[in-house]
JSON list of C-alpha atoms in Angstrom, two decimals:
[
{"chain": "M", "resi": 1, "resn": "GLY", "atom": "CA", "xyz": [60.75, 20.33, 1.10]},
{"chain": "M", "resi": 2, "resn": "ASP", "atom": "CA", "xyz": [58.51, 22.23, 3.54]},
{"chain": "M", "resi": 3, "resn": "SER", "atom": "CA", "xyz": [56.27, 24.92, 2.11]},
{"chain": "M", "resi": 4, "resn": "VAL", "atom": "CA", "xyz": [53.53, 27.28, 3.17]},
{"chain": "M", "resi": 5, "resn": "THR", "atom": "CA", "xyz": [50.83, 28.70, 0.91]},
{"chain": "M", "resi": 6, "resn": "GLN", "atom": "CA", "xyz": [48.76, 31.69, 2.05]},
{"chain": "M", "resi": 7, "resn": "MET", "atom": "CA", "xyz": [45.76, 33.27, 0.37]},
{"chain": "M", "resi": 8, "resn": "GLU", "atom": "CA", "xyz": [46.82, 36.11, -1.81]},
{"chain": "M", "resi": 9, "resn": "GLY", "atom": "CA", "xyz": [46.18, 39.59, -0.74]},
{"chain": "M", "resi": 10, "resn": "PRO", "atom": "CA", "xyz": [45.66, 42.39, -0.22]},
{"chain": "M", "resi": 11, "resn": "VAL", "atom": "CA", "xyz": [42.55, 41.96, 1.80]},
{"chain": "M", "resi": 12, "resn": "THR", "atom": "CA", "xyz": [40.37, 45.03, 2.56]},
{"chain": "M", "resi": 13, "resn": "LEU", "atom": "CA", "xyz": [37.58, 44.87, 5.12]},
{"chain": "M", "resi": 14, "resn": "SER", "atom": "CA", "xyz": [35.23, 47.27, 6.89]},
{"chain": "M", "resi": 15, "resn": "GLU", "atom": "CA", "xyz": [35.51, 47.56, 10.67]},
{"chain": "M", "resi": 16, "resn": "GLU", "atom": "CA", "xyz": [33.66, 44.77, 12.57]},
{"chain": "M", "resi": 17, "resn": "ALA", "atom": "CA", "xyz": [33.70, 42.45, 9.45]},
{"chain": "M", "resi": 18, "resn": "PHE", "atom": "CA", "xyz": [34.70, 38.74, 9.80]},
{"chain": "M", "resi": 19, "resn": "LEU", "atom": "CA", "xyz": [38.23, 37.89, 8.78]},
{"chain": "M", "resi": 20, "resn": "THR", "atom": "CA", "xyz": [39.58, 34.60, 7.34]},
{"chain": "M", "resi": 21, "resn": "ILE", "atom": "CA", "xyz": [43.10, 34.30, 5.96]},
{"chain": "M", "resi": 22, "resn": "ASN", "atom": "CA", "xyz": [43.76, 30.83, 4.54]},
{"chain": "M", "resi": 23, "resn": "CYS", "atom": "CA", "xyz": [46.95, 28.99, 5.09]},
{"chain": "M", "resi": 24, "resn": "THR", "atom": "CA", "xyz": [47.89, 25.49, 3.92]},
{"chain": "M", "resi": 25, "resn": "TYR", "atom": "CA", "xyz": [51.16, 23.72, 4.35]},
{"chain": "M", "resi": 26, "resn": "THR", "atom": "CA", "xyz": [53.31, 20.81, 3.10]},
{"chain": "M", "resi": 27, "resn": "ALA", "atom": "CA", "xyz": [55.71, 19.29, 5.56]},
{"chain": "M", "resi": 28, "resn": "THR", "atom": "CA", "xyz": [57.25, 16.00, 6.73]},
{"chain": "M", "resi": 29, "resn": "GLY", "atom": "CA", "xyz": [56.33, 14.90, 10.17]},
{"chain": "M", "resi": 30, "resn": "TYR", "atom": "CA", "xyz": [54.25, 17.05, 12.51]},
{"chain": "M", "resi": 31, "resn": "PRO", "atom": "CA", "xyz": [55.37, 20.62, 12.47]},
{"chain": "M", "resi": 32, "resn": "SER", "atom": "CA", "xyz": [54.35, 23.30, 14.88]},
{"chain": "M", "resi": 33, "resn": "LEU", "atom": "CA", "xyz": [52.31, 26.06, 13.16]},
{"chain": "M", "resi": 34, "resn": "PHE", "atom": "CA", "xyz": [52.37, 29.78, 13.76]},
{"chain": "M", "resi": 35, "resn": "TRP", "atom": "CA", "xyz": [50.80, 33.01, 12.79]},
{"chain": "M", "resi": 36, "resn": "TYR", "atom": "CA", "xyz": [52.92, 36.16, 12.98]},
{"chain": "M", "resi": 37, "resn": "VAL", "atom": "CA", "xyz": [51.79, 39.83, 12.56]},
{"chain": "M", "resi": 38, "resn": "GLN", "atom": "CA", "xyz": [53.89, 42.68, 11.22]},
{"chain": "M", "resi": 39, "resn": "TYR", "atom": "CA", "xyz": [52.78, 46.24, 11.81]},
{"chain": "M", "resi": 40, "resn": "PRO", "atom": "CA", "xyz": [54.18, 48.98, 9.45]},
{"chain": "M", "resi": 41, "resn": "GLY", "atom": "CA", "xyz": [57.82, 49.64, 10.04]},
{"chain": "M", "resi": 42, "resn": "GLU", "atom": "CA", "xyz": [58.18, 46.94, 12.63]},
{"chain": "M", "resi": 43, "resn": "GLY", "atom": "CA", "xyz": [59.49, 43.41, 12.95]},
{"chain": "M", "resi": 44, "resn": "LEU", "atom": "CA", "xyz": [57.29, 40.32, 13.08]},
{"chain": "M", "resi": 45, "resn": "GLN", "atom": "CA", "xyz": [55.55, 39.36, 16.31]},
{"chain": "M", "resi": 46, "resn": "LEU", "atom": "CA", "xyz": [54.26, 36.00, 17.24]},
{"chain": "M", "resi": 47, "resn": "LEU", "atom": "CA", "xyz": [50.43, 36.14, 17.23]},
{"chain": "M", "resi": 48, "resn": "LEU", "atom": "CA", "xyz": [49.46, 32.52, 18.05]},
{"chain": "M", "resi": 49, "resn": "LYS", "atom": "CA", "xyz": [50.64, 29.00, 17.67]},
{"chain": "M", "resi": 50, "resn": "ALA", "atom": "CA", "xyz": [49.58, 25.35, 17.68]},
{"chain": "M", "resi": 51, "resn": "THR", "atom": "CA", "xyz": [51.86, 22.45, 18.29]},
{"chain": "M", "resi": 52, "resn": "LYS", "atom": "CA", "xyz": [49.73, 19.40, 17.43]},
{"chain": "M", "resi": 53, "resn": "ALA", "atom": "CA", "xyz": [46.65, 18.29, 15.46]},
{"chain": "M", "resi": 54, "resn": "ASP", "atom": "CA", "xyz": [43.31, 19.78, 16.57]},
{"chain": "M", "resi": 55, "resn": "ASP", "atom": "CA", "xyz": [45.07, 22.36, 18.79]},
{"chain": "M", "resi": 56, "resn": "LYS", "atom": "CA", "xyz": [43.50, 25.85, 18.65]},
{"chain": "M", "resi": 57, "resn": "GLY", "atom": "CA", "xyz": [45.75, 28.87, 19.04]},
{"chain": "M", "resi": 58, "resn": "SER", "atom": "CA", "xyz": [44.20, 32.13, 20.13]},
{"chain": "M", "resi": 59, "resn": "ASN", "atom": "CA", "xyz": [45.30, 35.67, 20.97]},
{"chain": "M", "resi": 60, "resn": "LYS", "atom": "CA", "xyz": [43.79, 39.13, 20.75]},
{"chain": "M", "resi": 61, "resn": "GLY", "atom": "CA", "xyz": [40.54, 37.76, 19.34]},
{"chain": "M", "resi": 62, "resn": "PHE", "atom": "CA", "xyz": [42.34, 35.82, 16.56]},
{"chain": "M", "resi": 63, "resn": "GLU", "atom": "CA", "xyz": [42.04, 32.04, 16.32]},
{"chain": "M", "resi": 64, "resn": "ALA", "atom": "CA", "xyz": [43.45, 29.28, 14.21]},
{"chain": "M", "resi": 65, "resn": "THR", "atom": "CA", "xyz": [43.01, 25.48, 14.40]},
{"chain": "M", "resi": 66, "resn": "TYR", "atom": "CA", "xyz": [45.63, 22.94, 13.34]},
{"chain": "M", "resi": 67, "resn": "ARG", "atom": "CA", "xyz": [43.88, 20.70, 10.87]},
{"chain": "M", "resi": 68, "resn": "LYS", "atom": "CA", "xyz": [46.08, 17.74, 9.98]},
{"chain": "M", "resi": 69, "resn": "GLU", "atom": "CA", "xyz": [43.60, 16.12, 7.64]},
{"chain": "M", "resi": 70, "resn": "THR", "atom": "CA", "xyz": [43.47, 19.22, 5.47]},
{"chain": "M", "resi": 71, "resn": "THR", "atom": "CA", "xyz": [46.97, 20.41, 6.27]},
{"chain": "M", "resi": 72, "resn": "SER", "atom": "CA", "xyz": [45.57, 23.84, 7.08]},
{"chain": "M", "resi": 73, "resn": "PHE", "atom": "CA", "xyz": [45.87, 26.55, 9.69]},
{"chain": "M", "resi": 74, "resn": "HIS", "atom": "CA", "xyz": [43.44, 29.25, 8.77]},
{"chain": "M", "resi": 75, "resn": "LEU", "atom": "CA", "xyz": [43.47, 32.56, 10.67]},
{"chain": "M", "resi": 76, "resn": "GLU", "atom": "CA", "xyz": [40.06, 33.92, 11.79]},
{"chain": "M", "resi": 77, "resn": "LYS", "atom": "CA", "xyz": [38.74, 36.89, 13.77]},
{"chain": "M", "resi": 78, "resn": "GLY", "atom": "CA", "xyz": [35.09, 37.65, 14.35]},
{"chain": "M", "resi": 79, "resn": "SER", "atom": "CA", "xyz": [35.20, 41.43, 14.26]},
{"chain": "M", "resi": 80, "resn": "VAL", "atom": "CA", "xyz": [38.26, 43.25, 12.90]},
{"chain": "M", "resi": 81, "resn": "GLN", "atom": "CA", "xyz": [39.33, 46.73, 13.99]},
{"chain": "M", "resi": 82, "resn": "VAL", "atom": "CA", "xyz": [41.26, 49.44, 12.21]},
{"chain": "M", "resi": 83, "resn": "SER", "atom": "CA", "xyz": [44.18, 48.58, 14.52]},
{"chain": "M", "resi": 84, "resn": "ASP", "atom": "CA", "xyz": [44.35, 45.03, 13.02]},
{"chain": "M", "resi": 85, "resn": "SER", "atom": "CA", "xyz": [45.63, 46.50, 9.73]},
{"chain": "M", "resi": 86, "resn": "ALA", "atom": "CA", "xyz": [48.99, 44.72, 9.23]},
{"chain": "M", "resi": 87, "resn": "VAL", "atom": "CA", "xyz": [50.69, 41.99, 7.31]},
{"chain": "M", "resi": 88, "resn": "TYR", "atom": "CA", "xyz": [50.00, 38.40, 8.52]},
{"chain": "M", "resi": 89, "resn": "PHE", "atom": "CA", "xyz": [52.42, 35.49, 7.98]},
{"chain": "M", "resi": 90, "resn": "CYS", "atom": "CA", "xyz": [51.69, 31.76, 8.41]},
{"chain": "M", "resi": 91, "resn": "ALA", "atom": "CA", "xyz": [54.77, 29.70, 9.30]},
{"chain": "M", "resi": 92, "resn": "LEU", "atom": "CA", "xyz": [56.02, 26.15, 10.09]},
{"chain": "M", "resi": 93, "resn": "GLY", "atom": "CA", "xyz": [58.52, 25.50, 12.82]},
{"chain": "M", "resi": 94, "resn": "PRO", "atom": "CA", "xyz": [61.24, 25.85, 14.03]},
{"chain": "M", "resi": 95, "resn": "ASN", "atom": "CA", "xyz": [61.08, 22.50, 15.76]},
{"chain": "M", "resi": 96, "resn": "THR", "atom": "CA", "xyz": [63.50, 20.01, 17.03]},
{"chain": "M", "resi": 97, "resn": "ASN", "atom": "CA", "xyz": [63.86, 18.38, 13.65]},
{"chain": "M", "resi": 98, "resn": "ALA", "atom": "CA", "xyz": [64.93, 21.56, 11.93]},
{"chain": "M", "resi": 99, "resn": "GLY", "atom": "CA", "xyz": [66.23, 24.76, 13.40]},
{"chain": "M", "resi": 100, "resn": "LYS", "atom": "CA", "xyz": [64.71, 26.90, 10.66]},
{"chain": "M", "resi": 101, "resn": "SER", "atom": "CA", "xyz": [61.21, 28.11, 9.95]},
{"chain": "M", "resi": 102, "resn": "THR", "atom": "CA", "xyz": [59.32, 28.24, 6.62]},
{"chain": "M", "resi": 103, "resn": "PHE", "atom": "CA", "xyz": [57.06, 31.29, 6.07]},
{"chain": "M", "resi": 104, "resn": "GLY", "atom": "CA", "xyz": [54.24, 32.05, 3.70]},
{"chain": "M", "resi": 105, "resn": "ASP", "atom": "CA", "xyz": [54.46, 35.15, 1.55]},
{"chain": "M", "resi": 106, "resn": "GLY", "atom": "CA", "xyz": [52.30, 37.20, 3.89]},
{"chain": "M", "resi": 107, "resn": "THR", "atom": "CA", "xyz": [48.79, 38.66, 3.55]},
{"chain": "M", "resi": 108, "resn": "THR", "atom": "CA", "xyz": [48.25, 42.37, 3.83]},
{"chain": "M", "resi": 109, "resn": "LEU", "atom": "CA", "xyz": [45.02, 43.35, 5.69]},
{"chain": "M", "resi": 110, "resn": "THR", "atom": "CA", "xyz": [43.62, 46.81, 5.56]},
{"chain": "M", "resi": 111, "resn": "VAL", "atom": "CA", "xyz": [40.62, 47.58, 7.78]},
{"chain": "M", "resi": 112, "resn": "LYS", "atom": "CA", "xyz": [38.61, 50.67, 6.92]},
{"chain": "M", "resi": 113, "resn": "PRO", "atom": "CA", "xyz": [36.54, 52.56, 9.45]},
{"chain": "X", "resi": 143, "resn": "ASN", "atom": "CA", "xyz": [64.27, 44.42, 28.13]},
{"chain": "X", "resi": 144, "resn": "ALA", "atom": "CA", "xyz": [64.91, 40.84, 27.04]},
{"chain": "X", "resi": 145, "resn": "GLY", "atom": "CA", "xyz": [64.76, 40.26, 23.32]},
{"chain": "X", "resi": 146, "resn": "VAL", "atom": "CA", "xyz": [66.63, 40.33, 20.02]},
{"chain": "X", "resi": 147, "resn": "THR", "atom": "CA", "xyz": [68.72, 43.42, 19.37]},
{"chain": "X", "resi": 148, "resn": "GLN", "atom": "CA", "xyz": [69.81, 44.32, 15.82]},
{"chain": "X", "resi": 149, "resn": "THR", "atom": "CA", "xyz": [72.26, 47.05, 14.91]},
{"chain": "X", "resi": 150, "resn": "PRO", "atom": "CA", "xyz": [72.34, 49.29, 12.99]},
{"chain": "X", "resi": 151, "resn": "LYS", "atom": "CA", "xyz": [68.73, 50.14, 12.16]},
{"chain": "X", "resi": 152, "resn": "PHE", "atom": "CA", "xyz": [69.65, 51.85, 8.94]},
{"chain": "X", "resi": 153, "resn": "GLN", "atom": "CA", "xyz": [72.66, 51.63, 6.72]},
{"chain": "X", "resi": 154, "resn": "VAL", "atom": "CA", "xyz": [73.71, 52.93, 3.30]},
{"chain": "X", "resi": 155, "resn": "LEU", "atom": "CA", "xyz": [76.54, 51.18, 1.56]},
{"chain": "X", "resi": 156, "resn": "LYS", "atom": "CA", "xyz": [78.32, 51.71, -1.71]},
{"chain": "X", "resi": 157, "resn": "THR", "atom": "CA", "xyz": [78.66, 48.82, -4.12]},
{"chain": "X", "resi": 158, "resn": "GLY", "atom": "CA", "xyz": [81.61, 46.65, -3.17]},
{"chain": "X", "resi": 159, "resn": "GLN", "atom": "CA", "xyz": [81.80, 47.70, 0.46]},
{"chain": "X", "resi": 160, "resn": "SER", "atom": "CA", "xyz": [81.58, 45.12, 3.21]},
{"chain": "X", "resi": 161, "resn": "MET", "atom": "CA", "xyz": [79.85, 45.37, 6.55]},
{"chain": "X", "resi": 162, "resn": "THR", "atom": "CA", "xyz": [78.53, 43.31, 9.45]},
{"chain": "X", "resi": 163, "resn": "LEU", "atom": "CA", "xyz": [74.93, 43.37, 10.65]},
{"chain": "X", "resi": 164, "resn": "GLN", "atom": "CA", "xyz": [74.88, 42.66, 14.37]},
{"chain": "X", "resi": 165, "resn": "CYS", "atom": "CA", "xyz": [72.33, 40.43, 16.17]},
{"chain": "X", "resi": 166, "resn": "ALA", "atom": "CA", "xyz": [72.27, 39.63, 19.88]},
{"chain": "X", "resi": 167, "resn": "GLN", "atom": "CA", "xyz": [69.80, 37.83, 22.09]},
{"chain": "X", "resi": 168, "resn": "ASP", "atom": "CA", "xyz": [69.68, 37.55, 25.85]},
{"chain": "X", "resi": 169, "resn": "MET", "atom": "CA", "xyz": [67.10, 34.73, 26.17]},
{"chain": "X", "resi": 170, "resn": "ASN", "atom": "CA", "xyz": [69.53, 31.84, 25.92]},
{"chain": "X", "resi": 171, "resn": "HIS", "atom": "CA", "xyz": [67.82, 30.70, 22.73]},
{"chain": "X", "resi": 172, "resn": "GLU", "atom": "CA", "xyz": [69.53, 27.87, 20.77]},
{"chain": "X", "resi": 173, "resn": "TYR", "atom": "CA", "xyz": [68.12, 28.72, 17.34]},
{"chain": "X", "resi": 174, "resn": "MET", "atom": "CA", "xyz": [68.97, 31.88, 15.48]},
{"chain": "X", "resi": 175, "resn": "SER", "atom": "CA", "xyz": [68.22, 32.88, 11.86]},
{"chain": "X", "resi": 176, "resn": "TRP", "atom": "CA", "xyz": [68.68, 35.66, 9.45]},
{"chain": "X", "resi": 177, "resn": "TYR", "atom": "CA", "xyz": [65.98, 36.60, 6.93]},
{"chain": "X", "resi": 178, "resn": "ARG", "atom": "CA", "xyz": [65.65, 39.21, 4.30]},
{"chain": "X", "resi": 179, "resn": "GLN", "atom": "CA", "xyz": [62.32, 40.80, 3.38]},
{"chain": "X", "resi": 180, "resn": "ASP", "atom": "CA", "xyz": [61.74, 42.28, -0.04]},
{"chain": "X", "resi": 181, "resn": "PRO", "atom": "CA", "xyz": [58.47, 43.75, -1.38]},
{"chain": "X", "resi": 182, "resn": "GLY", "atom": "CA", "xyz": [56.31, 41.02, -2.75]},
{"chain": "X", "resi": 183, "resn": "MET", "atom": "CA", "xyz": [58.67, 38.19, -1.78]},
{"chain": "X", "resi": 184, "resn": "GLY", "atom": "CA", "xyz": [57.87, 37.59, 1.85]},
{"chain": "X", "resi": 185, "resn": "LEU", "atom": "CA", "xyz": [60.69, 36.39, 4.06]},
{"chain": "X", "resi": 186, "resn": "ARG", "atom": "CA", "xyz": [63.61, 34.49, 2.66]},
{"chain": "X", "resi": 187, "resn": "LEU", "atom": "CA", "xyz": [66.03, 32.59, 4.91]},
{"chain": "X", "resi": 188, "resn": "ILE", "atom": "CA", "xyz": [69.71, 33.50, 4.43]},
{"chain": "X", "resi": 189, "resn": "HIS", "atom": "CA", "xyz": [71.48, 31.50, 7.13]},
{"chain": "X", "resi": 190, "resn": "TYR", "atom": "CA", "xyz": [70.52, 29.78, 10.33]},
{"chain": "X", "resi": 191, "resn": "SER", "atom": "CA", "xyz": [72.14, 28.21, 13.43]},
{"chain": "X", "resi": 192, "resn": "VAL", "atom": "CA", "xyz": [70.95, 25.51, 15.82]},
{"chain": "X", "resi": 193, "resn": "GLY", "atom": "CA", "xyz": [73.59, 26.29, 18.42]},
{"chain": "X", "resi": 194, "resn": "ALA", "atom": "CA", "xyz": [76.94, 27.82, 19.09]},
{"chain": "X", "resi": 195, "resn": "GLY", "atom": "CA", "xyz": [79.53, 26.65, 16.50]},
{"chain": "X", "resi": 196, "resn": "ILE", "atom": "CA", "xyz": [76.80, 25.32, 14.12]},
{"chain": "X", "resi": 197, "resn": "THR", "atom": "CA", "xyz": [75.51, 27.22, 11.06]},
{"chain": "X", "resi": 198, "resn": "ASP", "atom": "CA", "xyz": [73.82, 26.28, 7.84]},
{"chain": "X", "resi": 199, "resn": "GLN", "atom": "CA", "xyz": [72.70, 27.87, 4.67]},
{"chain": "X", "resi": 200, "resn": "GLY", "atom": "CA", "xyz": [69.16, 28.87, 3.90]},
{"chain": "X", "resi": 201, "resn": "GLU", "atom": "CA", "xyz": [67.67, 29.53, 0.51]},
{"chain": "X", "resi": 202, "resn": "VAL", "atom": "CA", "xyz": [69.52, 32.72, -0.40]},
{"chain": "X", "resi": 203, "resn": "PRO", "atom": "CA", "xyz": [73.01, 32.47, 1.22]},
{"chain": "X", "resi": 204, "resn": "ASN", "atom": "CA", "xyz": [75.13, 33.82, -1.67]},
{"chain": "X", "resi": 205, "resn": "GLY", "atom": "CA", "xyz": [77.05, 36.98, -0.70]},
{"chain": "X", "resi": 206, "resn": "TYR", "atom": "CA", "xyz": [76.60, 36.45, 3.00]},
{"chain": "X", "resi": 207, "resn": "ASN", "atom": "CA", "xyz": [78.62, 34.85, 5.77]},
{"chain": "X", "resi": 208, "resn": "VAL", "atom": "CA", "xyz": [77.71, 34.02, 9.36]},
{"chain": "X", "resi": 209, "resn": "SER", "atom": "CA", "xyz": [79.40, 32.60, 12.41]},
{"chain": "X", "resi": 210, "resn": "ARG", "atom": "CA", "xyz": [78.08, 31.60, 15.85]},
{"chain": "X", "resi": 211, "resn": "SER", "atom": "CA", "xyz": [80.87, 31.67, 18.37]},
{"chain": "X", "resi": 212, "resn": "THR", "atom": "CA", "xyz": [78.50, 32.30, 21.32]},
{"chain": "X", "resi": 213, "resn": "THR", "atom": "CA", "xyz": [74.89, 31.47, 22.09]},
{"chain": "X", "resi": 214, "resn": "GLU", "atom": "CA", "xyz": [74.01, 35.18, 22.27]},
{"chain": "X", "resi": 215, "resn": "ASP", "atom": "CA", "xyz": [75.48, 36.56, 19.06]},
{"chain": "X", "resi": 216, "resn": "PHE", "atom": "CA", "xyz": [74.84, 35.78, 15.34]},
{"chain": "X", "resi": 217, "resn": "PRO", "atom": "CA", "xyz": [76.45, 38.43, 13.04]},
{"chain": "X", "resi": 218, "resn": "LEU", "atom": "CA", "xyz": [75.72, 38.54, 9.35]},
{"chain": "X", "resi": 219, "resn": "ARG", "atom": "CA", "xyz": [78.51, 39.66, 7.10]},
{"chain": "X", "resi": 220, "resn": "LEU", "atom": "CA", "xyz": [78.09, 41.12, 3.63]},
{"chain": "X", "resi": 221, "resn": "LEU", "atom": "CA", "xyz": [81.24, 40.36, 1.77]},
{"chain": "X", "resi": 222, "resn": "SER", "atom": "CA", "xyz": [80.95, 42.73, -1.21]},
{"chain": "X", "resi": 223, "resn": "ALA", "atom": "CA", "xyz": [77.70, 44.67, -1.23]},
{"chain": "X", "resi": 224, "resn": "ALA", "atom": "CA", "xyz": [75.56, 44.74, -4.40]},
{"chain": "X", "resi": 225, "resn": "PRO", "atom": "CA", "xyz": [72.37, 46.67, -5.19]},
{"chain": "X", "resi": 226, "resn": "SER", "atom": "CA", "xyz": [70.48, 43.34, -5.17]},
{"chain": "X", "resi": 227, "resn": "GLN", "atom": "CA", "xyz": [71.20, 43.15, -1.43]},
{"chain": "X", "resi": 228, "resn": "THR", "atom": "CA", "xyz": [69.09, 46.22, -0.75]},
{"chain": "X", "resi": 229, "resn": "SER", "atom": "CA", "xyz": [66.49, 44.91, 1.65]},
{"chain": "X", "resi": 230, "resn": "VAL", "atom": "CA", "xyz": [65.28, 44.78, 5.24]},
{"chain": "X", "resi": 231, "resn": "TYR", "atom": "CA", "xyz": [67.09, 42.25, 7.28]},
{"chain": "X", "resi": 232, "resn": "PHE", "atom": "CA", "xyz": [65.59, 40.48, 10.28]},
{"chain": "X", "resi": 233, "resn": "CYS", "atom": "CA", "xyz": [67.35, 38.39, 12.90]},
{"chain": "X", "resi": 234, "resn": "ALA", "atom": "CA", "xyz": [65.15, 35.95, 14.90]},
{"chain": "X", "resi": 235, "resn": "SER", "atom": "CA", "xyz": [65.81, 33.44, 17.72]},
{"chain": "X", "resi": 236, "resn": "SER", "atom": "CA", "xyz": [63.89, 30.61, 19.37]},
{"chain": "X", "resi": 237, "resn": "TYR", "atom": "CA", "xyz": [64.07, 27.85, 21.97]},
{"chain": "X", "resi": 238, "resn": "SER", "atom": "CA", "xyz": [64.51, 24.26, 21.06]},
{"chain": "X", "resi": 239, "resn": "ARG", "atom": "CA", "xyz": [62.44, 21.93, 23.16]},
{"chain": "X", "resi": 240, "resn": "THR", "atom": "CA", "xyz": [61.42, 18.35, 22.58]},
{"chain": "X", "resi": 241, "resn": "GLY", "atom": "CA", "xyz": [57.81, 17.93, 21.73]},
{"chain": "X", "resi": 242, "resn": "GLY", "atom": "CA", "xyz": [57.00, 21.49, 20.75]},
{"chain": "X", "resi": 243, "resn": "SER", "atom": "CA", "xyz": [58.14, 24.83, 19.50]},
{"chain": "X", "resi": 244, "resn": "TYR", "atom": "CA", "xyz": [57.95, 28.34, 20.88]},
{"chain": "X", "resi": 245, "resn": "GLY", "atom": "CA", "xyz": [58.09, 30.32, 17.67]},
{"chain": "X", "resi": 246, "resn": "TYR", "atom": "CA", "xyz": [60.56, 33.07, 16.82]},
{"chain": "X", "resi": 247, "resn": "THR", "atom": "CA", "xyz": [61.30, 36.29, 18.58]},
{"chain": "X", "resi": 248, "resn": "PHE", "atom": "CA", "xyz": [62.24, 38.81, 15.89]},
{"chain": "X", "resi": 249, "resn": "GLY", "atom": "CA", "xyz": [64.51, 41.83, 16.06]},
{"chain": "X", "resi": 250, "resn": "SER", "atom": "CA", "xyz": [63.26, 45.24, 14.81]},
{"chain": "X", "resi": 251, "resn": "GLY", "atom": "CA", "xyz": [65.23, 44.88, 11.57]},
{"chain": "X", "resi": 252, "resn": "THR", "atom": "CA", "xyz": [68.03, 46.64, 9.66]},
{"chain": "X", "resi": 253, "resn": "ARG", "atom": "CA", "xyz": [67.12, 48.59, 6.56]},
{"chain": "X", "resi": 254, "resn": "LEU", "atom": "CA", "xyz": [70.04, 48.32, 4.11]},
{"chain": "X", "resi": 255, "resn": "THR", "atom": "CA", "xyz": [70.42, 50.29, 0.95]},
{"chain": "X", "resi": 256, "resn": "VAL", "atom": "CA", "xyz": [73.25, 49.57, -1.45]},
{"chain": "X", "resi": 257, "resn": "VAL", "atom": "CA", "xyz": [73.96, 52.36, -4.05]}
]
């Protein structure tokens, strides 16, 4: 079945550091890929998405590129801020082949001033 | 504001009690799902629906029932609460469109404690 593997956390960075959170997936077909962010005490929010190979999703300074050859969708940001401290989830779908989504376990990011 | 509305936000139940977690969306989304979030275990899918009248089980369906009589509503019923069901529950919805996907819109969650 479908699965998502995220790099284990927690990740602690200093403000203005470069961020990479790795995400690889296993899926049949060509799923859409997503990153979600969850701030403390809140629900998940869609951060960015990519729907086909080589697509780059971007939002709020975050970027991720859909790499079909390596089945990866790594999240990057060039300069993190304290306000980026949150839990980040990589996910497959939902798409028209399956009405459900598969999530990674989440990576907790803490940014220190 | 358009979105996914979950009620209640907090609930304490005694073991053996039953209750219904409500979820409603006003975006005409076909897909709706229920997840539970436990520390260190990420999100686990309980039940999901691809449209009114159609539901299916996720990875942890035991102890929960759902129905989807309308596009807007997707209630989750706990049949006989157990301490193992203490968790944060999230409802989510999404469009279904050929050739792509729009990702989920999540509700703000229901924090359930079973004592």
